[in-house]
């Protein structure tokens, strides 16, 4: 379970995963997916969310208006986004 990992376990286990430094306080999920290059366009990002292909820290997200808040951060430093079955991305907070 991703939510139970510690910050050091995340740093170790996800060191080879593409990462993105987010500087916004509470980013909109669609815009974050495009900014972090997880989805190539807003249209594709919306499609991925509607199809249930986006997971945040292991939880499937289907809300197009979803906003990432502090409750979505692990150790107040990371959010792990999964697209599809195997593509993981690490979001770091500045």
mmCIF file with all atom_site columns, C-alpha atoms in Angstrom:
data_model
loop_
_atom_site.group_PDB
_atom_site.id
_atom_site.type_symbol
_atom_site.label_atom_id
_atom_site.label_alt_id
_atom_site.label_comp_id
_atom_site.label_asym_id
_atom_site.label_entity_id
_atom_site.label_seq_id
_atom_site.pdbx_PDB_ins_code
_atom_site.Cartn_x
_atom_site.Cartn_y
_atom_site.Cartn_z
_atom_site.occupancy
_atom_site.B_iso_or_equiv
_atom_site.pdbx_formal_charge
_atom_site.auth_seq_id
_atom_site.auth_comp_id
_atom_site.auth_asym_id
_atom_site.auth_atom_id
_atom_site.pdbx_PDB_model_num
ATOM 1  C CA . UNK A 1 1  ? 0.000   0.000  0.000   1.00 0.00 ? 1  UNK A CA 1
ATOM 2  C CA . UNK A 1 2  ? 1.564   3.256  -1.184  1.00 0.00 ? 2  UNK A CA 1
ATOM 3  C CA . UNK A 1 3  ? 0.061   5.383  1.616   1.00 0.00 ? 3  UNK A CA 1
ATOM 4  C CA . UNK A 1 4  ? 1.894   3.343  4.246   1.00 0.00 ? 4  UNK A CA 1
ATOM 5  C CA . UNK A 1 5  ? 5.352   3.980  2.762   1.00 0.00 ? 5  UNK A CA 1
ATOM 6  C CA . UNK A 1 6  ? 7.727   6.331  4.528   1.00 0.00 ? 6  UNK A CA 1
ATOM 7  C CA . UNK A 1 7  ? 9.464   9.228  2.768   1.00 0.00 ? 7  UNK A CA 1
ATOM 8  C CA . UNK A 1 8  ? 12.778  7.322  2.686   1.00 0.00 ? 8  UNK A CA 1
ATOM 9  C CA . UNK A 1 9  ? 11.083  4.215  1.244   1.00 0.00 ? 9  UNK A CA 1
ATOM 10 C CA . UNK A 1 10 ? 9.546   6.356  -1.487  1.00 0.00 ? 10 UNK A CA 1
ATOM 11 C CA . UNK A 1 11 ? 12.887  8.007  -2.250  1.00 0.00 ? 11 UNK A CA 1
ATOM 12 C CA . UNK A 1 12 ? 14.503  4.575  -2.562  1.00 0.00 ? 12 UNK A CA 1
ATOM 13 C CA . UNK A 1 13 ? 11.751  2.711  -4.393  1.00 0.00 ? 13 UNK A CA 1
ATOM 14 C CA . UNK A 1 14 ? 10.865  5.468  -6.844  1.00 0.00 ? 14 UNK A CA 1
ATOM 15 C CA . UNK A 1 15 ? 14.337  6.877  -7.594  1.00 0.00 ? 15 UNK A CA 1
ATOM 16 C CA . UNK A 1 16 ? 14.204  5.685  -11.243 1.00 0.00 ? 16 UNK A CA 1
ATOM 17 C CA . UNK A 1 17 ? 10.643  6.886  -11.806 1.00 0.00 ? 17 UNK A CA 1
ATOM 18 C CA . UNK A 1 18 ? 10.001  10.118 -13.775 1.00 0.00 ? 18 UNK A CA 1
ATOM 19 C CA . UNK A 1 19 ? 9.488   12.973 -11.333 1.00 0.00 ? 19 UNK A CA 1
ATOM 20 C CA . UNK A 1 20 ? 8.128   16.492 -11.433 1.00 0.00 ? 20 UNK A CA 1
ATOM 21 C CA . UNK A 1 21 ? 8.552   19.346 -8.956  1.00 0.00 ? 21 UNK A CA 1
ATOM 22 C CA . UNK A 1 22 ? 5.210   21.025 -8.330  1.00 0.00 ? 22 UNK A CA 1
ATOM 23 C CA . UNK A 1 23 ? 5.291   24.586 -7.057  1.00 0.00 ? 23 UNK A CA 1
ATOM 24 C CA . UNK A 1 24 ? 1.535   25.188 -6.869  1.00 0.00 ? 24 UNK A CA 1
ATOM 25 C CA . UNK A 1 25 ? -0.156  24.863 -3.490  1.00 0.00 ? 25 UNK A CA 1
ATOM 26 C CA . UNK A 1 26 ? -3.280  22.962 -4.605  1.00 0.00 ? 26 UNK A CA 1
ATOM 27 C CA . UNK A 1 27 ? -2.946  22.036 -8.286  1.00 0.00 ? 27 UNK A CA 1
ATOM 28 C CA . UNK A 1 28 ? -5.861  20.922 -10.455 1.00 0.00 ? 28 UNK A CA 1
ATOM 29 C CA . UNK A 1 29 ? -5.304  17.284 -11.467 1.00 0.00 ? 29 UNK A CA 1
ATOM 30 C CA . UNK A 1 30 ? -5.858  17.806 -15.216 1.00 0.00 ? 30 UNK A CA 1
ATOM 31 C CA . UNK A 1 31 ? -3.343  20.665 -15.335 1.00 0.00 ? 31 UNK A CA 1
ATOM 32 C CA . UNK A 1 32 ? -0.821  18.769 -13.209 1.00 0.00 ? 32 UNK A CA 1
ATOM 33 C CA . UNK A 1 33 ? -1.001  15.708 -15.489 1.00 0.00 ? 33 UNK A CA 1
ATOM 34 C CA . UNK A 1 34 ? -0.124  17.897 -18.483 1.00 0.00 ? 34 UNK A CA 1
ATOM 35 C CA . UNK A 1 35 ? 2.538   19.974 -16.671 1.00 0.00 ? 35 UNK A CA 1
ATOM 36 C CA . UNK A 1 36 ? 4.276   16.826 -15.384 1.00 0.00 ? 36 UNK A CA 1
ATOM 37 C CA . UNK A 1 37 ? 4.075   15.273 -18.881 1.00 0.00 ? 37 UNK A CA 1
ATOM 38 C CA . UNK A 1 38 ? 2.043   12.341 -17.558 1.00 0.00 ? 38 UNK A CA 1
ATOM 39 C CA . UNK A 1 39 ? -0.570  13.080 -20.214 1.00 0.00 ? 39 UNK A CA 1
ATOM 40 C CA . UNK A 1 40 ? 0.346   14.763 -23.524 1.00 0.00 ? 40 UNK A CA 1
ATOM 41 C CA . UNK A 1 41 ? -2.694  17.087 -23.563 1.00 0.00 ? 41 UNK A CA 1
ATOM 42 C CA . UNK A 1 42 ? -5.583  18.292 -21.415 1.00 0.00 ? 42 UNK A CA 1
ATOM 43 C CA . UNK A 1 43 ? -7.979  16.296 -23.603 1.00 0.00 ? 43 UNK A CA 1
ATOM 44 C CA . UNK A 1 44 ? -5.979  13.107 -23.000 1.00 0.00 ? 44 UNK A CA 1
ATOM 45 C CA . UNK A 1 45 ? -5.699  13.899 -19.273 1.00 0.00 ? 45 UNK A CA 1
ATOM 46 C CA . UNK A 1 46 ? -9.482  14.305 -19.004 1.00 0.00 ? 46 UNK A CA 1
ATOM 47 C CA . UNK A 1 47 ? -10.004 11.069 -20.941 1.00 0.00 ? 47 UNK A CA 1
ATOM 48 C CA . UNK A 1 48 ? -7.577  9.187  -18.652 1.00 0.00 ? 48 UNK A CA 1
ATOM 49 C CA . UNK A 1 49 ? -9.393  10.461 -15.550 1.00 0.00 ? 49 UNK A CA 1
ATOM 50 C CA . UNK A 1 50 ? -12.856 9.612  -16.917 1.00 0.00 ? 50 UNK A CA 1
ATOM 51 C CA . UNK A 1 51 ? -11.676 6.117  -17.921 1.00 0.00 ? 51 UNK A CA 1
ATOM 52 C CA . UNK A 1 52 ? -10.334 5.448  -14.402 1.00 0.00 ? 52 UNK A CA 1
ATOM 53 C CA . UNK A 1 53 ? -6.704  5.211  -15.544 1.00 0.00 ? 53 UNK A CA 1
ATOM 54 C CA . UNK A 1 54 ? -5.344  7.723  -12.992 1.00 0.00 ? 54 UNK A CA 1
ATOM 55 C CA . UNK A 1 55 ? -4.491  6.720  -9.425  1.00 0.00 ? 55 UNK A CA 1
ATOM 56 C CA . UNK A 1 56 ? -3.204  9.030  -6.704  1.00 0.00 ? 56 UNK A CA 1
ATOM 57 C CA . UNK A 1 57 ? -1.319  7.188  -3.957  1.00 0.00 ? 57 UNK A CA 1
ATOM 58 C CA . UNK A 1 58 ? -3.183  4.045  -4.994  1.00 0.00 ? 58 UNK A CA 1
ATOM 59 C CA . UNK A 1 59 ? -6.686  5.559  -5.077  1.00 0.00 ? 59 UNK A CA 1
ATOM 60 C CA . UNK A 1 60 ? -8.528  5.720  -8.422  1.00 0.00 ? 60 UNK A CA 1
ATOM 61 C CA . UNK A 1 61 ? -9.594  9.265  -9.305  1.00 0.00 ? 61 UNK A CA 1
ATOM 62 C CA . UNK A 1 62 ? -12.525 9.840  -11.682 1.00 0.00 ? 62 UNK A CA 1
ATOM 63 C CA . UNK A 1 63 ? -13.405 13.451 -10.777 1.00 0.00 ? 63 UNK A CA 1
ATOM 64 C CA . UNK A 1 64 ? -12.353 15.888 -13.542 1.00 0.00 ? 64 UNK A CA 1
ATOM 65 C CA . UNK A 1 65 ? -12.357 18.767 -11.036 1.00 0.00 ? 65 UNK A CA 1
ATOM 66 C CA . UNK A 1 66 ? -10.135 16.959 -8.515  1.00 0.00 ? 66 UNK A CA 1
ATOM 67 C CA . UNK A 1 67 ? -7.655  19.247 -6.755  1.00 0.00 ? 67 UNK A CA 1
ATOM 68 C CA . UNK A 1 68 ? -4.625  17.824 -4.974  1.00 0.00 ? 68 UNK A CA 1
ATOM 69 C CA . UNK A 1 69 ? -4.435  19.016 -1.397  1.00 0.00 ? 69 UNK A CA 1
ATOM 70 C CA . UNK A 1 70 ? -2.127  18.397 1.551   1.00 0.00 ? 70 UNK A CA 1
ATOM 71 C CA . UNK A 1 71 ? -4.081  15.208 2.339   1.00 0.00 ? 71 UNK A CA 1
ATOM 72 C CA . UNK A 1 72 ? -2.764  13.745 -0.944  1.00 0.00 ? 72 UNK A CA 1
ATOM 73 C CA . UNK A 1 73 ? 0.869   14.164 0.090   1.00 0.00 ? 73 UNK A CA 1
ATOM 74 C CA . UNK A 1 74 ? 2.965   11.491 1.728   1.00 0.00 ? 74 UNK A CA 1
ATOM 75 C CA . UNK A 1 75 ? 5.202   12.948 4.414   1.00 0.00 ? 75 UNK A CA 1
ATOM 76 C CA . UNK A 1 76 ? 4.125   16.374 3.112   1.00 0.00 ? 76 UNK A CA 1
ATOM 77 C CA . UNK A 1 77 ? 6.698   15.890 0.301   1.00 0.00 ? 77 UNK A CA 1
ATOM 78 C CA . UNK A 1 78 ? 5.487   13.431 -2.326  1.00 0.00 ? 78 UNK A CA 1
ATOM 79 C CA . UNK A 1 79 ? 2.464   12.303 -4.292  1.00 0.00 ? 79 UNK A CA 1
ATOM 80 C CA . UNK A 1 80 ? 2.633   9.173  -6.400  1.00 0.00 ? 80 UNK A CA 1
ATOM 81 C CA . UNK A 1 81 ? 0.549   9.155  -9.564  1.00 0.00 ? 81 UNK A CA 1
ATOM 82 C CA . UNK A 1 82 ? -0.033  6.000  -11.538 1.00 0.00 ? 82 UNK A CA 1
ATOM 83 C CA . UNK A 1 83 ? -1.326  6.091  -15.095 1.00 0.00 ? 83 UNK A CA 1
ATOM 84 C CA . UNK A 1 84 ? -2.649  2.784  -16.345 1.00 0.00 ? 84 UNK A CA 1
ATOM 85 C CA . UNK A 1 85 ? -1.171  -0.396 -14.930 1.00 0.00 ? 85 UNK A CA 1
ATOM 86 C CA . UNK A 1 86 ? 2.555   0.257  -14.853 1.00 0.00 ? 86 UNK A CA 1
ATOM 87 C CA . UNK A 1 87 ? 3.437   3.912  -15.384 1.00 0.00 ? 87 UNK A CA 1
ATOM 88 C CA . UNK A 1 88 ? 4.385   5.592  -12.119 1.00 0.00 ? 88 UNK A CA 1
ATOM 89 C CA . UNK A 1 89 ? 5.276   9.242  -11.607 1.00 0.00 ? 89 UNK A CA 1
ATOM 90 C CA . UNK A 1 90 ? 6.599   10.991 -8.503  1.00 0.00 ? 90 UNK A CA 1
ATOM 91 C CA . UNK A 1 91 ? 5.363   14.497 -7.737  1.00 0.00 ? 91 UNK A CA 1
ATOM 92 C CA . UNK A 1 92 ? 7.641   16.435 -5.394  1.00 0.00 ? 92 UNK A CA 1
ATOM 93 C CA . UNK A 1 93 ? 6.613   19.628 -3.637  1.00 0.00 ? 93 UNK A CA 1
ATOM 94 C CA . UNK A 1 94 ? 8.866   22.685 -3.541  1.00 0.00 ? 94 UNK A CA 1
#
